[in-house]
Amino acid sequence: MTALTLSTAAVAGLRADAIVIGVAKSSASKPGGPVVAPGAEAVDQAYDGNLAGVLETLGASGAEGEVTKLPAPAGFKAPLVVAVGLGAQPRENSGYDAEALRKAAGAAARALTGTKKAAFALPLADAADAGAVAEGVLLGAYSFDAYKDKGDAKNGKNGKAPLAEAALLGGKPRDKAYKAAVERAVAVSEELNRARDLINTPPNDLNPEAFAAIAQAAAKEHGIKVQVLDEKALVKGGYGGILGVGAGSASGPRLVKLSYTSSKAKKHLALVGKGITYDSGGISLKPAGHNETMKCDMSGAAAVFAAVVAAARLGLEANVTGWLALAENMPSGSATRPGDVLRMYSGKTVEVLNTDAEGRLVLADALWAASQEKPDAIVDVATLTGAMVLALGSRTFGIMANDDDFRAVVQEAAEEAGEPAWPMPLPEHLRKGMESSTADIANMGERMGGGLVAGLFLREFVGEGITWAHLDIAGPAFNEGGPFGYTPKGGTGSAVRTLVRLAERAAAGELS
Ligand code: BES
Ligand code: MN
Ligand code: ZN
């Protein structure tokens, strides 16, 4: 990953390959060309105070994500200035929004692929801004090239290495708050990028066993207790949901429990992740066009894994337990059939009407397992339904909960993290559609409101009296479009930063 430092160096004498500055759109009250953001004063002076004019000549407007490259002024050691758009100027007396800084830093880091060292002279009003820029750089510079020939120039951008070094100017390297903000950004971004790697890894290389082994090794490294239930242990424990989904695969399912504990913990947060390493749909096979990206169906488990490790690295004063429900959903002679009834870990029976509604089955067992410890709250994360993508689009995840206040807490955590999220209801009338003539419940209900139906199903497997929220990240987990801001193509690491914020709230005793 990109190496990060806080620096007080003067920009002109800085040995770097590029200087990154911010440029904003002119405000409605003072229309005109683009506006150079604070932090770039010395650069502006070197252009005789006419940097805004130069940028306007080059066609820059300051729009979010816009990147304009220009030669550095005479006397600068760095040869290149990269002006990155911050979008609208902030209102008077307030600084730039952390998310605007994160996105701009990410867009600049992407534009600097193949560059060795860049200095970032973006507007930093406080330590939190430094943390946001650091996150933007580290997340934006991410690339997944494990399967590419790195020596092959024909690979174009993929052949170039990500930005190697970034110096953040305008921060206070000796200030405790700045140092802590950058350290936090490094820990969270490293784990988030690891989650992206797991999501992007092809399913022939990442099956449940391989995922469990990676989680086990990382847990050991960070002093996290880890327990892996293999097929034999799952049979013994009666985990019918996880076993039923994994039954068709040559690679058996796993349930991984990661326990990070702090002696000073006041709260216990349990995180549950859907970890379908490949979702073919099973016997209810997905048609071509719907299965090419289904390696991403373990994004919830990847997010939970990343958040627990990040909590450990940050030494948060909370207990955070992660449950990874890992299985591969495949059709075969041993696969669960539509019409089969599974006896779940909770003891309830489920009639499987559609084997492609598998996420709720593995989550049901993991939610019930998590409930046995009576945590203060459970949050599950899953690429659960196509219906949620239809409802909220490809960048926003849905939040459902059995408690309005807790849903608002999760929503606030997402806002603080800079992740688009929206509250969704759990309408009671939709429960009827899941009535089964054979079992306690069916794994499918009405098609309309399918994301909410899935949420209602999960709710039945949360222990009595336990506060619970469900994040359906089917839209934002995997970016099929081009990269934007600090979000790459492919696995995005959706929900990691929201979960870390929740763990931090738990550490502050403010969970619910
Ligand atoms: N993994 C899919 C949901 C999904 C869809 C994730 C698109 C990411 C992008 C899930 O297991 C699934 O197949 N859900 C079905 C449920 C239905 C059969 C009730 C769906 O949404 O169609
Ligand atoms: Mn499915
Ligand atoms: Zn799935």
Coordinates of C-alpha atoms and ligand atoms in Angstrom, one line a residue:
M1 CA 0.0 0.0 0.0
T2 CA 1.0 3.6 -0.5
A3 CA 3.4 4.9 2.2
L4 CA 1.9 8.0 4.0
T5 CA 3.7 10.8 5.9
L6 CA 2.6 14.1 7.4
S7 CA 5.0 16.7 6.3
T8 CA 5.7 20.4 7.0
A9 CA 8.0 20.8 4.0
A10 CA 7.6 24.0 1.9
V11 CA 6.0 23.0 -1.4
A12 CA 8.5 24.6 -3.8
G13 CA 11.5 22.7 -2.4
L14 CA 9.7 19.4 -2.1
R15 CA 11.3 16.5 -4.0
A16 CA 8.2 14.8 -5.5
D17 CA 6.8 13.8 -8.8
A18 CA 3.7 15.8 -8.4
I19 CA 1.9 18.3 -6.1
V20 CA -1.8 17.8 -5.7
I21 CA -4.0 20.8 -5.0
G22 CA -7.7 21.4 -4.6
V23 CA -10.0 23.4 -6.9
A24 CA -13.6 24.2 -6.2
K25 CA -16.5 25.5 -8.2
S26 CA -17.3 29.2 -7.9
S27 CA -20.2 29.8 -5.5
A28 CA -23.7 30.9 -6.8
S29 CA -23.4 34.2 -5.0
K30 CA -20.0 35.0 -6.6
P31 CA -20.2 33.4 -10.1
G32 CA -17.0 33.0 -12.1
G33 CA -14.2 30.6 -12.8
P34 CA -12.8 27.9 -10.6
V35 CA -11.6 28.7 -7.1
V36 CA -8.2 27.5 -5.7
A37 CA -8.8 25.8 -2.4
P38 CA -6.8 26.7 0.8
G39 CA -3.6 24.7 1.1
A40 CA -2.3 25.7 -2.3
E41 CA -1.4 29.4 -1.5
A42 CA 2.3 28.9 -2.2
V43 CA 1.5 27.2 -5.5
D44 CA -0.8 30.1 -6.5
Q45 CA 1.8 32.7 -5.6
A46 CA 4.4 30.9 -7.8
Y47 CA 1.9 31.4 -10.7
D48 CA 1.8 35.1 -9.8
G49 CA -1.6 34.7 -8.0
N50 CA -3.2 33.6 -11.3
L51 CA -3.5 29.9 -10.7
A52 CA -7.3 30.0 -10.9
G53 CA -7.0 31.8 -14.3
V54 CA -4.5 29.2 -15.6
L55 CA -6.8 26.4 -14.5
E56 CA -9.8 28.1 -16.2
T57 CA -7.8 28.4 -19.4
L58 CA -7.2 24.6 -19.2
G59 CA -10.9 24.0 -18.9
A60 CA -11.1 23.3 -15.2
S61 CA -14.3 24.0 -13.4
G62 CA -13.7 22.5 -10.0
A63 CA -16.3 19.8 -10.4
E64 CA -16.1 16.8 -8.2
G65 CA -13.6 14.2 -9.5
E66 CA -12.2 16.4 -12.2
V67 CA -8.4 16.1 -12.7
T68 CA -6.4 18.8 -14.4
K69 CA -2.6 18.4 -14.9
L70 CA -0.3 21.4 -15.5
P71 CA 3.4 21.9 -15.4
A72 CA 4.7 23.2 -12.1
P73 CA 5.8 26.8 -11.9
A74 CA 9.5 27.7 -12.4
G75 CA 11.6 27.1 -9.3
F76 CA 9.6 24.1 -8.1
K77 CA 11.5 20.8 -7.6
A78 CA 8.4 18.8 -8.5
P79 CA 7.6 18.9 -12.2
L80 CA 3.8 18.5 -12.1
V81 CA 0.8 20.1 -10.5
V82 CA -2.4 18.0 -10.3
A83 CA -5.5 20.1 -9.6
V84 CA -8.4 17.9 -8.4
G85 CA -12.0 19.0 -8.2
L86 CA -13.7 19.4 -4.8
G87 CA -17.1 20.3 -6.1
A88 CA -19.1 23.1 -4.5
Q89 CA -17.3 25.5 -2.2
P90 CA -18.3 25.1 1.5
R91 CA -20.5 27.7 3.1
E92 CA -18.7 30.6 4.6
N93 CA -16.9 29.8 7.9
S94 CA -17.1 26.1 7.4
G95 CA -14.4 23.8 5.9
Y96 CA -14.7 21.3 3.1
D97 CA -16.7 18.2 3.8
A98 CA -14.6 15.2 4.8
E99 CA -16.2 13.1 2.0
A100 CA -15.4 15.8 -0.6
L101 CA -11.7 15.6 0.5
R102 CA -11.7 11.8 0.6
K103 CA -13.1 11.6 -3.0
A104 CA -10.8 14.3 -4.3
A105 CA -7.7 12.6 -2.7
G106 CA -8.9 9.3 -4.2
A107 CA -9.3 10.7 -7.7
A108 CA -5.9 12.3 -7.5
A109 CA -4.3 9.1 -6.3
R110 CA -5.9 7.2 -9.2
A111 CA -4.7 9.8 -11.7
L112 CA -1.2 9.3 -10.3
T113 CA -0.9 5.6 -10.9
G114 CA 2.6 4.8 -12.1
T115 CA 4.0 7.8 -10.1
K116 CA 6.4 7.3 -7.3
K117 CA 5.9 10.2 -4.9
A118 CA 3.2 12.9 -4.6
A119 CA 2.6 15.7 -2.1
F120 CA -1.0 16.5 -1.3
A121 CA -1.7 20.2 -0.5
L122 CA -5.4 19.9 0.0
P123 CA -7.4 22.1 2.5
L124 CA -7.0 20.6 6.0
A125 CA -9.0 22.4 8.7
D126 CA -8.4 19.8 11.4
A127 CA -7.1 16.3 12.2
A128 CA -10.3 14.7 10.9
D129 CA -9.6 16.3 7.5
A130 CA -6.1 14.8 7.5
G131 CA -7.6 11.4 8.2
A132 CA -10.1 11.8 5.4
V133 CA -7.4 12.8 2.9
A134 CA -5.2 9.8 4.1
E135 CA -8.2 7.4 3.6
G136 CA -8.9 8.9 0.1
V137 CA -5.3 8.4 -1.0
L138 CA -4.9 4.9 0.4
L139 CA -8.3 3.7 -0.9
G140 CA -8.0 5.5 -4.3
A141 CA -4.5 4.1 -4.9
Y142 CA -5.8 0.5 -4.6
S143 CA -5.4 -1.8 -7.5
F144 CA -5.9 -5.6 -7.9
D145 CA -3.3 -7.0 -10.1
A146 CA -2.5 -10.3 -8.5
Y147 CA -3.6 -12.1 -11.7
K148 CA -2.0 -9.7 -14.2
D149 CA 1.4 -9.9 -15.8
K150 CA 3.0 -6.9 -14.3
G151 CA 5.9 -6.8 -16.8
D152 CA 3.5 -6.5 -19.8
A153 CA 3.3 -3.0 -21.1
K154 CA 0.2 -4.0 -23.1
N155 CA -1.7 -4.1 -19.9
G156 CA -1.6 -0.3 -19.9
K157 CA -2.7 1.1 -16.6
N158 CA -2.8 -2.3 -15.1
G159 CA 0.8 -2.6 -15.8
K160 CA 1.7 0.5 -13.8
A161 CA 2.2 0.4 -10.1
P162 CA 0.0 2.3 -7.7
L163 CA 1.3 5.6 -6.2
A164 CA 4.1 4.5 -3.9
E165 CA 4.5 7.5 -1.6
A166 CA 2.2 10.3 -0.4
A167 CA 3.2 13.3 1.8
L168 CA 0.3 15.2 3.3
L169 CA 1.2 18.9 3.6
G170 CA -0.5 21.4 5.9
G171 CA -1.1 18.9 8.7
K172 CA 0.7 18.9 12.1
P173 CA 3.0 15.9 12.2
R174 CA 3.8 16.4 15.9
D175 CA 0.1 16.9 16.9
K176 CA -1.3 13.8 18.7
A177 CA -4.7 14.2 17.1
Y178 CA -3.2 14.4 13.5
K179 CA -1.0 11.4 14.1
A180 CA -3.9 9.4 15.5
A181 CA -6.1 10.3 12.6
V182 CA -3.5 9.2 10.1
E183 CA -2.8 6.0 12.0
R184 CA -6.5 5.2 12.1
A185 CA -6.8 5.9 8.3
V186 CA -3.9 3.5 7.7
A187 CA -5.4 0.7 9.8
V188 CA -8.9 1.0 8.4
S189 CA -7.7 1.4 4.8
E190 CA -5.3 -1.5 4.9
E191 CA -8.0 -3.8 6.2
L192 CA -10.6 -2.4 3.8
N193 CA -8.2 -3.0 0.9
R194 CA -7.7 -6.5 2.1
A195 CA -11.5 -7.0 2.0
R196 CA -11.4 -5.7 -1.6
D197 CA -8.6 -8.3 -2.4
L198 CA -10.8 -11.1 -1.0
I199 CA -13.8 -10.0 -3.0
N200 CA -11.8 -9.7 -6.2
T201 CA -10.1 -13.0 -5.8
P202 CA -11.7 -15.5 -8.3
P203 CA -13.9 -18.1 -6.7
N204 CA -11.8 -21.0 -7.8
D205 CA -9.1 -19.7 -5.5
L206 CA -11.3 -18.4 -2.6
N207 CA -13.5 -21.2 -1.4
P208 CA -14.9 -21.3 2.2
E209 CA -11.9 -23.3 3.4
A210 CA -9.4 -20.8 1.9
F211 CA -11.3 -17.8 3.3
A212 CA -11.4 -19.4 6.8
A213 CA -7.6 -20.1 6.6
I214 CA -6.9 -16.4 5.8
A215 CA -9.2 -15.2 8.6
Q216 CA -7.4 -17.6 11.0
A217 CA -4.0 -16.3 10.1
A218 CA -5.0 -12.7 10.4
A219 CA -6.7 -13.3 13.7
K220 CA -3.5 -14.9 15.1
E221 CA -1.4 -12.0 13.9
H222 CA -3.7 -9.4 15.7
G223 CA -4.4 -11.2 18.9
I224 CA -8.0 -12.1 18.0
K225 CA -9.5 -15.4 19.2
V226 CA -10.7 -17.5 16.3
Q227 CA -12.8 -20.6 16.0
V228 CA -13.5 -22.4 12.7
L229 CA -16.4 -24.8 12.5
D230 CA -15.8 -27.2 9.6
E231 CA -18.5 -29.4 8.1
K232 CA -18.2 -32.1 10.8
A233 CA -18.6 -29.5 13.5
L234 CA -21.5 -27.9 11.7
V235 CA -23.3 -31.2 11.5
K236 CA -22.6 -31.9 15.1
G237 CA -23.9 -28.4 16.1
G238 CA -27.0 -28.7 13.9
Y239 CA -26.3 -25.7 11.5
G240 CA -28.8 -26.8 8.9
G241 CA -28.9 -23.5 7.1
I242 CA -25.2 -23.3 6.4
L243 CA -25.0 -27.0 5.6
G244 CA -28.0 -26.9 3.3
V245 CA -26.5 -24.1 1.2
G246 CA -23.1 -25.7 1.1
A247 CA -24.4 -29.2 0.3
G248 CA -24.0 -28.9 -3.5
S249 CA -20.4 -27.8 -3.5
A250 CA -17.2 -29.8 -3.7
S251 CA -15.8 -27.2 -1.2
G252 CA -17.5 -27.6 2.2
P253 CA -19.0 -24.7 4.2
R254 CA -17.4 -23.1 7.3
L255 CA -18.6 -20.9 10.2
V256 CA -15.8 -18.7 11.5
K257 CA -16.1 -16.8 14.8
L258 CA -13.6 -14.0 15.4
S259 CA -13.6 -12.6 19.0
Y260 CA -11.8 -9.4 19.7
T261 CA -12.0 -8.5 23.4
S262 CA -10.8 -5.5 25.4
S263 CA -10.4 -5.6 29.2
K264 CA -12.0 -2.1 29.3
A265 CA -15.0 -3.0 27.1
K266 CA -18.4 -1.6 28.2
K267 CA -20.3 -2.9 25.1
H268 CA -20.4 -6.0 23.0
L269 CA -21.0 -5.6 19.3
A270 CA -21.6 -8.7 17.1
L271 CA -21.1 -8.6 13.4
V272 CA -22.5 -11.2 11.0
G273 CA -21.4 -11.5 7.4
K274 CA -22.8 -13.3 4.4
G275 CA -19.9 -15.2 2.9
I276 CA -21.1 -17.0 -0.2
T277 CA -17.8 -17.4 -2.1
Y278 CA -19.7 -18.1 -5.3
D279 CA -23.5 -17.8 -5.8
S280 CA -24.5 -19.8 -8.9
G281 CA -28.1 -19.9 -7.6
G282 CA -27.8 -23.6 -6.9
I283 CA -30.5 -25.8 -8.4
S284 CA -32.5 -22.6 -9.0
L285 CA -29.6 -21.7 -11.3
K286 CA -29.0 -18.1 -12.2
P287 CA -29.1 -17.5 -16.0
A288 CA -26.0 -16.2 -17.9
G289 CA -25.8 -12.5 -17.3
H290 CA -26.5 -12.8 -13.6
N291 CA -23.7 -15.0 -12.4
E292 CA -20.5 -13.4 -13.8
T293 CA -19.9 -11.2 -10.7
M294 CA -21.2 -13.6 -8.1
K295 CA -17.7 -14.0 -6.6
C296 CA -18.7 -10.8 -4.8
D297 CA -21.3 -12.6 -2.7
M298 CA -18.9 -12.9 0.2
S299 CA -18.6 -9.1 0.5
G300 CA -20.5 -9.0 3.8
A301 CA -18.2 -11.6 5.4
A302 CA -15.2 -9.7 4.0
A303 CA -16.5 -6.4 5.5
V304 CA -17.0 -8.1 8.9
F305 CA -13.6 -9.6 8.8
A306 CA -12.0 -6.3 8.0
A307 CA -13.9 -4.4 10.7
V308 CA -13.0 -6.9 13.4
V309 CA -9.3 -6.8 12.5
A310 CA -9.4 -3.0 12.3
A311 CA -11.0 -2.8 15.7
A312 CA -8.2 -4.9 17.1
R313 CA -5.5 -2.8 15.4
L314 CA -7.1 0.4 16.8
G315 CA -7.3 -1.2 20.3
L316 CA -10.9 -0.2 20.7
E317 CA -12.3 -0.5 24.2
A318 CA -15.2 -2.8 23.1
N319 CA -15.8 -6.4 22.5
V320 CA -16.4 -7.1 18.8
T321 CA -17.3 -10.5 17.6
G322 CA -17.4 -11.3 13.9
W323 CA -19.3 -14.3 12.4
L324 CA -18.4 -15.3 8.9
A325 CA -21.0 -17.6 7.3
L326 CA -19.1 -19.2 4.5
A327 CA -20.5 -21.5 1.8
E328 CA -20.4 -22.0 -1.9
N329 CA -23.9 -22.2 -3.6
M330 CA -23.6 -24.8 -6.4
P331 CA -25.9 -27.2 -8.1
S332 CA -25.1 -30.9 -8.0
G333 CA -26.5 -34.3 -7.1
S334 CA -25.9 -33.5 -3.5
A335 CA -27.4 -30.0 -3.6
T336 CA -30.4 -28.8 -1.7
R337 CA -33.5 -28.9 -4.0
P338 CA -36.4 -26.5 -4.2
G339 CA -38.9 -28.2 -1.9
D340 CA -36.4 -29.5 0.6
V341 CA -36.9 -28.6 4.3
L342 CA -33.9 -27.6 6.4
R343 CA -33.8 -27.7 10.2
M344 CA -31.9 -24.6 11.2
Y345 CA -29.5 -24.0 14.1
S346 CA -32.4 -22.2 16.0
G347 CA -34.6 -25.3 15.7
K348 CA -37.0 -23.7 13.2
T349 CA -37.7 -25.4 9.9
V350 CA -37.4 -23.7 6.6
E351 CA -38.9 -24.8 3.3
V352 CA -36.4 -23.9 0.6
L353 CA -38.6 -22.8 -2.4
N354 CA -35.7 -21.1 -4.2
T355 CA -32.1 -22.2 -3.7
D356 CA -31.0 -18.8 -5.0
A357 CA -32.3 -17.2 -1.8
E358 CA -29.4 -18.8 0.0
G359 CA -27.9 -15.8 1.8
R360 CA -30.7 -15.6 4.4
L361 CA -30.2 -19.3 5.2
V362 CA -26.5 -19.0 6.1
L363 CA -27.2 -15.8 7.9
A364 CA -30.1 -17.3 9.9
D365 CA -27.7 -19.8 11.5
A366 CA -25.0 -17.2 12.2
L367 CA -27.5 -14.7 13.6
W368 CA -28.8 -17.4 16.0
A369 CA -25.2 -18.4 17.0
A370 CA -24.4 -14.7 17.6
S371 CA -27.6 -14.3 19.6
Q372 CA -26.5 -17.0 22.1
E373 CA -23.9 -14.6 23.5
K374 CA -26.5 -11.9 24.2
P375 CA -24.4 -9.0 22.7
D376 CA -25.7 -5.4 23.1
A377 CA -26.4 -5.3 19.3
I378 CA -26.0 -7.5 16.2
V379 CA -25.4 -6.0 12.8
D380 CA -25.4 -8.3 9.7
V381 CA -24.0 -7.3 6.4
A382 CA -25.0 -9.1 3.1
T383 CA -25.2 -8.8 -0.7
L384 CA -28.7 -10.2 -0.1
T385 CA -31.1 -9.1 -2.8
G386 CA -31.3 -7.8 -6.3
A387 CA -34.5 -6.0 -5.1
M388 CA -32.3 -3.7 -3.0
V389 CA -30.3 -2.8 -6.0
L390 CA -33.5 -2.0 -7.9
A391 CA -34.7 0.2 -4.9
L392 CA -31.5 2.1 -4.1
G393 CA -29.2 1.8 -7.0
S394 CA -25.6 0.7 -7.2
R395 CA -24.1 3.0 -4.6
T396 CA -26.4 3.0 -1.6
F397 CA -27.0 0.2 0.9
G398 CA -30.3 -0.3 2.7
I399 CA -30.6 -0.4 6.5
M400 CA -33.3 -2.4 8.2
A401 CA -33.6 -3.0 12.0
N402 CA -35.9 -4.3 14.7
D403 CA -35.4 -1.0 16.6
D404 CA -35.9 2.5 15.1
D405 CA -33.3 4.2 17.3
F406 CA -30.6 1.6 16.5
R407 CA -31.4 2.0 12.8
A408 CA -30.8 5.7 13.2
V409 CA -27.5 5.0 15.0
V410 CA -26.3 2.8 12.1
Q411 CA -27.5 5.5 9.6
E412 CA -25.5 8.1 11.5
A413 CA -22.4 5.9 11.5
A414 CA -22.6 5.4 7.8
E415 CA -22.9 9.2 7.3
E416 CA -19.9 9.8 9.5
A417 CA -18.0 7.2 7.5
G418 CA -19.0 8.8 4.1
E419 CA -21.0 5.7 3.0
P420 CA -24.3 6.4 1.3
A421 CA -27.0 4.4 3.1
W422 CA -30.8 4.7 3.5
P423 CA -33.3 3.3 6.0
M424 CA -35.8 0.7 4.8
P425 CA -38.9 -0.6 6.6
L426 CA -39.9 -4.1 7.6
P427 CA -43.6 -4.1 6.8
E428 CA -45.4 -6.7 8.9
H429 CA -47.8 -7.7 6.1
L430 CA -45.0 -9.1 4.0
R431 CA -44.5 -11.9 6.6
K432 CA -47.6 -13.7 5.3
G433 CA -46.0 -14.4 1.9
M434 CA -43.4 -16.6 3.6
E435 CA -45.9 -18.9 5.2
S436 CA -45.2 -22.5 4.3
S437 CA -47.6 -25.4 4.3
T438 CA -44.9 -27.8 5.3
A439 CA -42.4 -25.9 7.5
D440 CA -42.3 -23.0 10.0
I441 CA -41.3 -20.6 7.2
A442 CA -40.4 -20.5 3.5
N443 CA -37.2 -18.9 2.3
M444 CA -39.1 -16.8 -0.3
G445 CA -42.1 -14.5 -0.2
E446 CA -43.7 -11.8 -2.3
R447 CA -41.5 -10.6 -5.2
M448 CA -42.4 -7.0 -4.6
G449 CA -40.4 -5.6 -1.8
G450 CA -38.0 -8.6 -2.0
G451 CA -35.3 -6.8 0.0
L452 CA -37.7 -6.2 2.9
V453 CA -39.0 -9.8 2.7
A454 CA -35.4 -11.0 3.2
G455 CA -35.0 -8.6 6.2
L456 CA -38.2 -10.0 7.7
F457 CA -36.9 -13.6 7.3
L458 CA -33.6 -12.7 9.1
R459 CA -35.5 -11.0 11.9
E460 CA -37.0 -14.4 12.9
F461 CA -33.5 -15.7 13.7
V462 CA -32.4 -12.9 16.0
G463 CA -32.6 -13.8 19.7
E464 CA -35.5 -12.4 21.8
G465 CA -34.8 -8.9 23.0
I466 CA -31.6 -8.4 21.0
T467 CA -31.1 -5.1 19.1
W468 CA -30.4 -5.9 15.5
A469 CA -29.8 -4.2 12.2
H470 CA -29.4 -5.6 8.7
L471 CA -27.3 -3.9 5.9
D472 CA -28.2 -5.1 2.4
I473 CA -25.1 -4.0 0.4
A474 CA -26.0 -5.9 -2.9
G475 CA -25.7 -2.5 -4.8
P476 CA -22.5 -0.9 -3.5
A477 CA -20.5 -4.1 -2.8
F478 CA -19.2 -4.5 -6.3
N479 CA -18.6 -1.7 -8.8
E480 CA -19.3 -2.9 -12.3
G481 CA -18.8 0.6 -13.7
G482 CA -15.7 2.7 -14.0
P483 CA -13.8 3.9 -10.9
F484 CA -14.9 7.1 -9.2
G485 CA -13.5 9.1 -6.3
Y486 CA -11.7 6.5 -4.1
T487 CA -13.9 3.6 -5.3
P488 CA -12.2 1.2 -7.7
K489 CA -13.8 -1.1 -10.3
G490 CA -14.7 -4.5 -8.7
G491 CA -14.9 -5.1 -4.9
T492 CA -15.4 -1.8 -3.0
G493 CA -15.2 -2.7 0.7
S494 CA -18.7 -1.4 1.2
A495 CA -19.8 -1.2 4.9
V496 CA -16.3 -1.7 6.4
R497 CA -16.0 2.0 7.5
T498 CA -19.6 2.0 8.8
L499 CA -18.9 -1.1 10.9
V500 CA -15.6 0.5 12.2
R501 CA -17.6 3.6 13.2
L502 CA -20.1 1.4 15.0
A503 CA -17.3 -0.4 16.9
E504 CA -15.9 3.0 17.8
R505 CA -19.4 4.0 19.1
A506 CA -19.5 0.8 21.1
A507 CA -16.1 1.7 22.6
A508 CA -17.5 5.1 23.6
G509 CA -20.5 3.3 25.2
E510 CA -22.9 4.9 22.7
L511 CA -24.1 1.9 20.8
S512 CA -27.9 2.0 21.5
Ligands
BES1 N1 -26.5 -12.9 -4.1 C1 -27.8 -12.6 -4.6 C2 -28.2 -11.2 -4.5 C3 -27.4 -10.2 -5.4 C4 -28.0 -9.8 -6.6 C5 -26.2 -9.7 -5.0 C6 -27.3 -8.9 -7.4 C7 -25.5 -8.8 -5.8 C8 -26.1 -8.4 -7.0 C9 -28.8 -13.4 -3.7 O1 -28.4 -14.6 -3.2 C10 -30.0 -13.8 -4.6 O2 -29.8 -14.5 -5.5 N2 -31.2 -13.2 -4.3 C11 -32.4 -13.5 -5.0 C12 -33.5 -13.8 -4.0 C13 -34.7 -14.3 -4.6 C14 -34.5 -15.7 -5.2 C15 -35.8 -14.4 -3.6 C16 -32.7 -12.2 -5.8 O3 -32.5 -11.1 -5.3 O4 -33.1 -12.4 -6.9
MN2 MN -28.5 -16.2 -4.5
ZN3 ZN -26.4 -14.7 -2.9

